[in-house]
Amino acid sequence: MPEVIFENLELIDYKKAWDYQEKLLAESIAIKIRNRELDDVQKDEIYNRLIFCEHPHVYTLGKSGNQDNLLITDTFLKNINATFYSINRGGDITYHGPGQIVAYPIFDLEQFVTDINIYLRNLEEVVILTLAEYGITGGRYPGYTGVWLDENKPHLARKICAIGVKTSRWVTMHGLAFNVNTDLSYFGHIVPCGIENAGVTSLSKELKHEVDLEEVEFKLKQNFAKVFQYNYS
């Protein structure tokens, strides 16, 4: 089974976390390239990492996104103590903030499965399993990534977890953002994921009470290992 090193960076500036992901990605790719010239005995191990964190208020726009989906000015951004980044993941615009668990798997998919579609579905499954532990049925909205509630009822469908990733030489970065105790008012300043008239929600909103974030992190960590079938340290 693959080995995965777990790290919790807690509350961390978005750019600092992004730079850290890029560093880990580059290190893994360098090892993969170097290993091509070596026999199996000499090859260096590529370490997989799963990073959990929270971010201060920030909006991020994926490389295929439309900046018009950010509905506020730079001045308003400052007034609500938020920042904005155009980044190199897939997907459109989303929000990160306190009370939201962000998970960044830096996985060598050659140790798991070399299929991006399966990888995305597995990320969704991690959250679906976690929601089930709280008595909530999560699902997939046809044509979109992420985890939704009441996905079969368009007028009620609401997203609880956004997903956007990047891969290079089968190594992943970026990941998922799971709304737990998130201040959902910040989503009112964007067209979330570029989807018009789509609602957003959080675990605390659905349960009608604040949730222990560390408890959710523990369950999410366990479900990552279950879905991706790895050992962790």
CSV table of C-alpha atoms in Angstrom, one decimal:
chain,number,residue,atom,x,y,z
A,1,MET,CA,0.0,0.0,0.0
A,2,PRO,CA,1.2,3.6,-0.6
A,3,GLU,CA,2.4,5.6,2.3
A,4,VAL,CA,1.1,9.1,2.9
A,5,ILE,CA,2.5,11.7,5.3
A,6,PHE,CA,-0.2,13.8,6.9
A,7,GLU,CA,0.3,17.5,7.8
A,8,ASN,CA,-2.0,20.0,9.4
A,9,LEU,CA,-0.9,23.6,8.6
A,10,GLU,CA,-3.9,25.0,10.5
A,11,LEU,CA,-4.7,28.7,9.6
A,12,ILE,CA,-2.2,29.7,6.9
A,13,ASP,CA,-1.9,32.5,4.2
A,14,TYR,CA,-3.2,31.2,0.9
A,15,LYS,CA,-0.1,32.1,-1.1
A,16,LYS,CA,2.2,30.6,1.5
A,17,ALA,CA,0.3,27.3,1.2
A,18,TRP,CA,0.3,27.5,-2.6
A,19,ASP,CA,4.1,28.0,-2.6
A,20,TYR,CA,4.5,25.0,-0.3
A,21,GLN,CA,2.5,22.8,-2.6
A,22,GLU,CA,4.5,23.9,-5.6
A,23,LYS,CA,7.7,23.1,-3.8
A,24,LEU,CA,6.5,19.6,-2.9
A,25,LEU,CA,5.2,19.0,-6.5
A,26,ALA,CA,8.6,20.1,-8.0
A,27,GLU,CA,10.4,17.8,-5.6
A,28,SER,CA,8.3,14.8,-6.6
A,29,ILE,CA,8.6,15.5,-10.3
A,30,ALA,CA,12.4,15.9,-10.0
A,31,ILE,CA,12.6,12.4,-8.3
A,32,LYS,CA,10.4,10.9,-11.0
A,33,ILE,CA,12.6,12.2,-13.7
A,34,ARG,CA,15.8,11.1,-12.0
A,35,ASN,CA,14.4,7.7,-11.3
A,36,ARG,CA,14.0,7.0,-15.0
A,37,GLU,CA,17.8,6.6,-15.3
A,38,LEU,CA,18.0,4.3,-12.3
A,39,ASP,CA,17.3,0.6,-11.7
A,40,ASP,CA,14.7,-0.4,-9.1
A,41,VAL,CA,17.2,-0.8,-6.3
A,42,GLN,CA,18.6,2.7,-6.8
A,43,LYS,CA,15.3,4.6,-7.2
A,44,ASP,CA,14.4,7.2,-4.6
A,45,GLU,CA,11.0,7.1,-2.9
A,46,ILE,CA,8.4,9.6,-3.9
A,47,TYR,CA,6.6,10.7,-0.7
A,48,ASN,CA,2.8,11.4,-0.9
A,49,ARG,CA,1.5,14.0,1.4
A,50,LEU,CA,-2.0,15.0,2.5
A,51,ILE,CA,-2.2,18.6,3.8
A,52,PHE,CA,-5.1,20.0,5.8
A,53,CYS,CA,-5.4,23.7,6.5
A,54,GLU,CA,-7.7,26.7,6.8
A,55,HIS,CA,-7.1,30.1,5.0
A,56,PRO,CA,-7.9,33.7,5.9
A,57,HIS,CA,-10.7,35.1,3.6
A,58,VAL,CA,-9.6,34.6,0.0
A,59,TYR,CA,-11.1,34.1,-3.5
A,60,THR,CA,-9.3,31.9,-6.0
A,61,LEU,CA,-9.9,31.7,-9.7
A,62,GLY,CA,-9.0,28.6,-11.7
A,63,LYS,CA,-7.2,28.8,-15.0
A,64,SER,CA,-10.5,28.1,-17.0
A,65,GLY,CA,-12.5,30.5,-14.9
A,66,ASN,CA,-14.1,33.9,-15.7
A,67,GLN,CA,-13.0,36.8,-13.6
A,68,ASP,CA,-16.4,38.4,-14.1
A,69,ASN,CA,-17.6,35.8,-11.6
A,70,LEU,CA,-15.9,37.9,-8.9
A,71,LEU,CA,-18.7,40.4,-8.3
A,72,ILE,CA,-16.8,43.0,-6.2
A,73,THR,CA,-14.1,45.6,-6.7
A,74,ASP,CA,-10.6,45.6,-5.2
A,75,THR,CA,-11.7,48.2,-2.8
A,76,PHE,CA,-14.6,46.1,-1.5
A,77,LEU,CA,-12.2,43.1,-1.2
A,78,LYS,CA,-10.1,45.1,1.2
A,79,ASN,CA,-13.2,46.3,3.1
A,80,ILE,CA,-14.1,42.6,3.8
A,81,ASN,CA,-10.5,41.7,4.6
A,82,ALA,CA,-10.2,39.3,1.7
A,83,THR,CA,-7.6,38.7,-1.0
A,84,PHE,CA,-7.9,37.3,-4.6
A,85,TYR,CA,-5.6,35.1,-6.6
A,86,SER,CA,-5.7,33.7,-10.2
A,87,ILE,CA,-4.2,30.2,-9.8
A,88,ASN,CA,-3.2,27.2,-11.8
A,89,ARG,CA,-5.9,24.7,-10.8
A,90,GLY,CA,-8.9,23.6,-12.9
A,91,GLY,CA,-12.4,25.0,-12.3
A,92,ASP,CA,-13.7,28.5,-11.8
A,93,ILE,CA,-13.9,30.8,-8.8
A,94,THR,CA,-14.4,29.8,-5.2
A,95,TYR,CA,-14.0,31.1,-1.6
A,96,HIS,CA,-11.8,29.9,1.2
A,97,GLY,CA,-12.0,31.1,4.8
A,98,PRO,CA,-11.9,30.2,8.5
A,99,GLY,CA,-14.1,27.2,9.4
A,100,GLN,CA,-13.6,25.5,6.1
A,101,ILE,CA,-11.3,22.5,5.8
A,102,VAL,CA,-9.1,22.7,2.8
A,103,ALA,CA,-7.3,19.4,1.8
A,104,TYR,CA,-4.3,19.4,-0.5
A,105,PRO,CA,-3.3,15.9,-1.6
A,106,ILE,CA,0.2,15.9,-3.1
A,107,PHE,CA,-0.2,12.4,-4.5
A,108,ASP,CA,1.8,10.5,-7.1
A,109,LEU,CA,-1.1,8.9,-8.9
A,110,GLU,CA,1.1,6.3,-10.4
A,111,GLN,CA,1.0,4.8,-6.9
A,112,PHE,CA,-2.8,5.0,-6.9
A,113,VAL,CA,-4.6,5.2,-10.2
A,114,THR,CA,-3.6,7.0,-13.4
A,115,ASP,CA,-7.1,8.4,-14.2
A,116,ILE,CA,-8.0,12.0,-13.4
A,117,ASN,CA,-11.7,11.3,-13.5
A,118,ILE,CA,-11.4,8.5,-11.0
A,119,TYR,CA,-9.2,10.7,-8.8
A,120,LEU,CA,-11.8,13.4,-8.8
A,121,ARG,CA,-14.6,10.9,-8.0
A,122,ASN,CA,-12.5,9.6,-5.1
A,123,LEU,CA,-12.1,13.1,-3.6
A,124,GLU,CA,-15.8,13.4,-3.8
A,125,GLU,CA,-16.3,10.0,-2.1
A,126,VAL,CA,-14.1,11.0,0.8
A,127,VAL,CA,-16.5,13.9,1.6
A,128,ILE,CA,-19.6,11.9,0.9
A,129,LEU,CA,-18.5,9.3,3.4
A,130,THR,CA,-17.7,12.0,6.0
A,131,LEU,CA,-21.1,13.6,5.5
A,132,ALA,CA,-22.7,10.2,6.0
A,133,GLU,CA,-21.1,10.0,9.5
A,134,TYR,CA,-23.2,13.1,10.4
A,135,GLY,CA,-26.4,11.6,8.9
A,136,ILE,CA,-26.2,13.7,5.7
A,137,THR,CA,-26.5,12.3,2.2
A,138,GLY,CA,-24.1,13.9,-0.2
A,139,GLY,CA,-24.1,13.3,-3.9
A,140,ARG,CA,-22.7,14.4,-7.3
A,141,TYR,CA,-24.3,17.0,-9.5
A,142,PRO,CA,-24.3,15.8,-13.2
A,143,GLY,CA,-21.7,17.7,-15.2
A,144,TYR,CA,-19.9,19.3,-12.2
A,145,THR,CA,-17.3,18.3,-9.7
A,146,GLY,CA,-17.7,18.7,-6.0
A,147,VAL,CA,-20.2,17.3,-3.4
A,148,TRP,CA,-23.8,18.5,-3.4
A,149,LEU,CA,-26.9,18.0,-1.3
A,150,ASP,CA,-30.3,17.4,-2.9
A,151,GLU,CA,-28.5,17.2,-6.2
A,152,ASN,CA,-31.5,15.7,-7.9
A,153,LYS,CA,-33.7,18.7,-7.0
A,154,PRO,CA,-32.3,21.7,-9.0
A,155,HIS,CA,-34.3,24.3,-7.0
A,156,LEU,CA,-32.8,22.9,-3.8
A,157,ALA,CA,-29.3,21.7,-4.9
A,158,ARG,CA,-26.5,23.3,-2.9
A,159,LYS,CA,-22.8,22.7,-2.8
A,160,ILE,CA,-21.0,21.8,0.4
A,161,CYS,CA,-17.6,20.9,-1.1
A,162,ALA,CA,-15.7,22.4,-4.0
A,163,ILE,CA,-12.9,20.6,-5.9
A,164,GLY,CA,-10.2,21.9,-8.2
A,165,VAL,CA,-6.9,20.2,-9.0
A,166,LYS,CA,-3.8,20.3,-11.0
A,167,THR,CA,-1.6,17.4,-12.1
A,168,SER,CA,1.9,17.3,-13.6
A,169,ARG,CA,3.5,14.0,-14.5
A,170,TRP,CA,0.7,12.3,-12.5
A,171,VAL,CA,1.5,14.3,-9.3
A,172,THR,CA,-1.4,16.2,-7.9
A,173,MET,CA,-1.8,19.5,-6.1
A,174,HIS,CA,-4.7,21.8,-5.0
A,175,GLY,CA,-7.7,19.7,-3.9
A,176,LEU,CA,-11.0,20.2,-2.0
A,177,ALA,CA,-12.6,22.8,0.2
A,178,PHE,CA,-15.2,21.4,2.6
A,179,ASN,CA,-17.6,23.9,4.2
A,180,VAL,CA,-17.9,23.0,7.9
A,181,ASN,CA,-18.4,26.2,10.0
A,182,THR,CA,-17.8,28.5,7.1
A,183,ASP,CA,-19.2,32.1,6.9
A,184,LEU,CA,-21.4,31.5,3.8
A,185,SER,CA,-22.0,35.3,3.3
A,186,TYR,CA,-18.6,35.5,1.5
A,187,PHE,CA,-20.0,33.3,-1.3
A,188,GLY,CA,-22.5,36.1,-2.0
A,189,HIS,CA,-19.7,38.1,-3.6
A,190,ILE,CA,-19.0,35.6,-6.4
A,191,VAL,CA,-20.8,33.2,-8.8
A,192,PRO,CA,-19.6,30.1,-7.0
A,193,CYS,CA,-17.7,27.8,-9.4
A,194,GLY,CA,-19.2,29.8,-12.2
A,195,ILE,CA,-22.6,28.2,-11.7
A,196,GLU,CA,-25.5,30.6,-11.9
A,197,ASN,CA,-28.3,30.2,-9.3
A,198,ALA,CA,-26.5,27.3,-7.4
A,199,GLY,CA,-26.7,27.4,-3.7
A,200,VAL,CA,-23.9,26.7,-1.2
A,201,THR,CA,-24.2,25.3,2.3
A,202,SER,CA,-22.1,24.1,5.2
A,203,LEU,CA,-22.1,21.2,7.6
A,204,SER,CA,-23.0,23.5,10.5
A,205,LYS,CA,-25.9,25.0,8.5
A,206,GLU,CA,-27.3,21.6,7.7
A,207,LEU,CA,-27.0,20.4,11.3
A,208,LYS,CA,-28.1,23.7,12.7
A,209,HIS,CA,-25.2,23.9,15.1
A,210,GLU,CA,-21.5,24.6,15.0
A,211,VAL,CA,-19.4,21.4,14.5
A,212,ASP,CA,-16.1,20.5,16.2
A,213,LEU,CA,-13.6,21.1,13.3
A,214,GLU,CA,-11.0,18.7,14.7
A,215,GLU,CA,-13.6,16.0,14.8
A,216,VAL,CA,-14.4,16.5,11.2
A,217,GLU,CA,-10.7,16.6,10.2
A,218,PHE,CA,-10.2,13.3,11.9
A,219,LYS,CA,-13.1,11.7,10.1
A,220,LEU,CA,-12.0,13.2,6.8
A,221,LYS,CA,-8.4,11.9,7.3
A,222,GLN,CA,-9.7,8.4,8.0
A,223,ASN,CA,-11.9,8.5,4.9
A,224,PHE,CA,-9.0,9.6,2.7
A,225,ALA,CA,-7.1,6.5,3.8
A,226,LYS,CA,-10.2,4.3,3.3
A,227,VAL,CA,-11.0,5.6,-0.2
A,228,PHE,CA,-7.4,5.8,-1.5
A,229,GLN,CA,-6.3,2.7,0.4
A,230,TYR,CA,-3.1,3.8,1.9
A,231,ASN,CA,-1.2,3.8,5.2
A,232,TYR,CA,-0.5,7.1,6.8
A,233,SER,CA,1.8,8.7,9.3
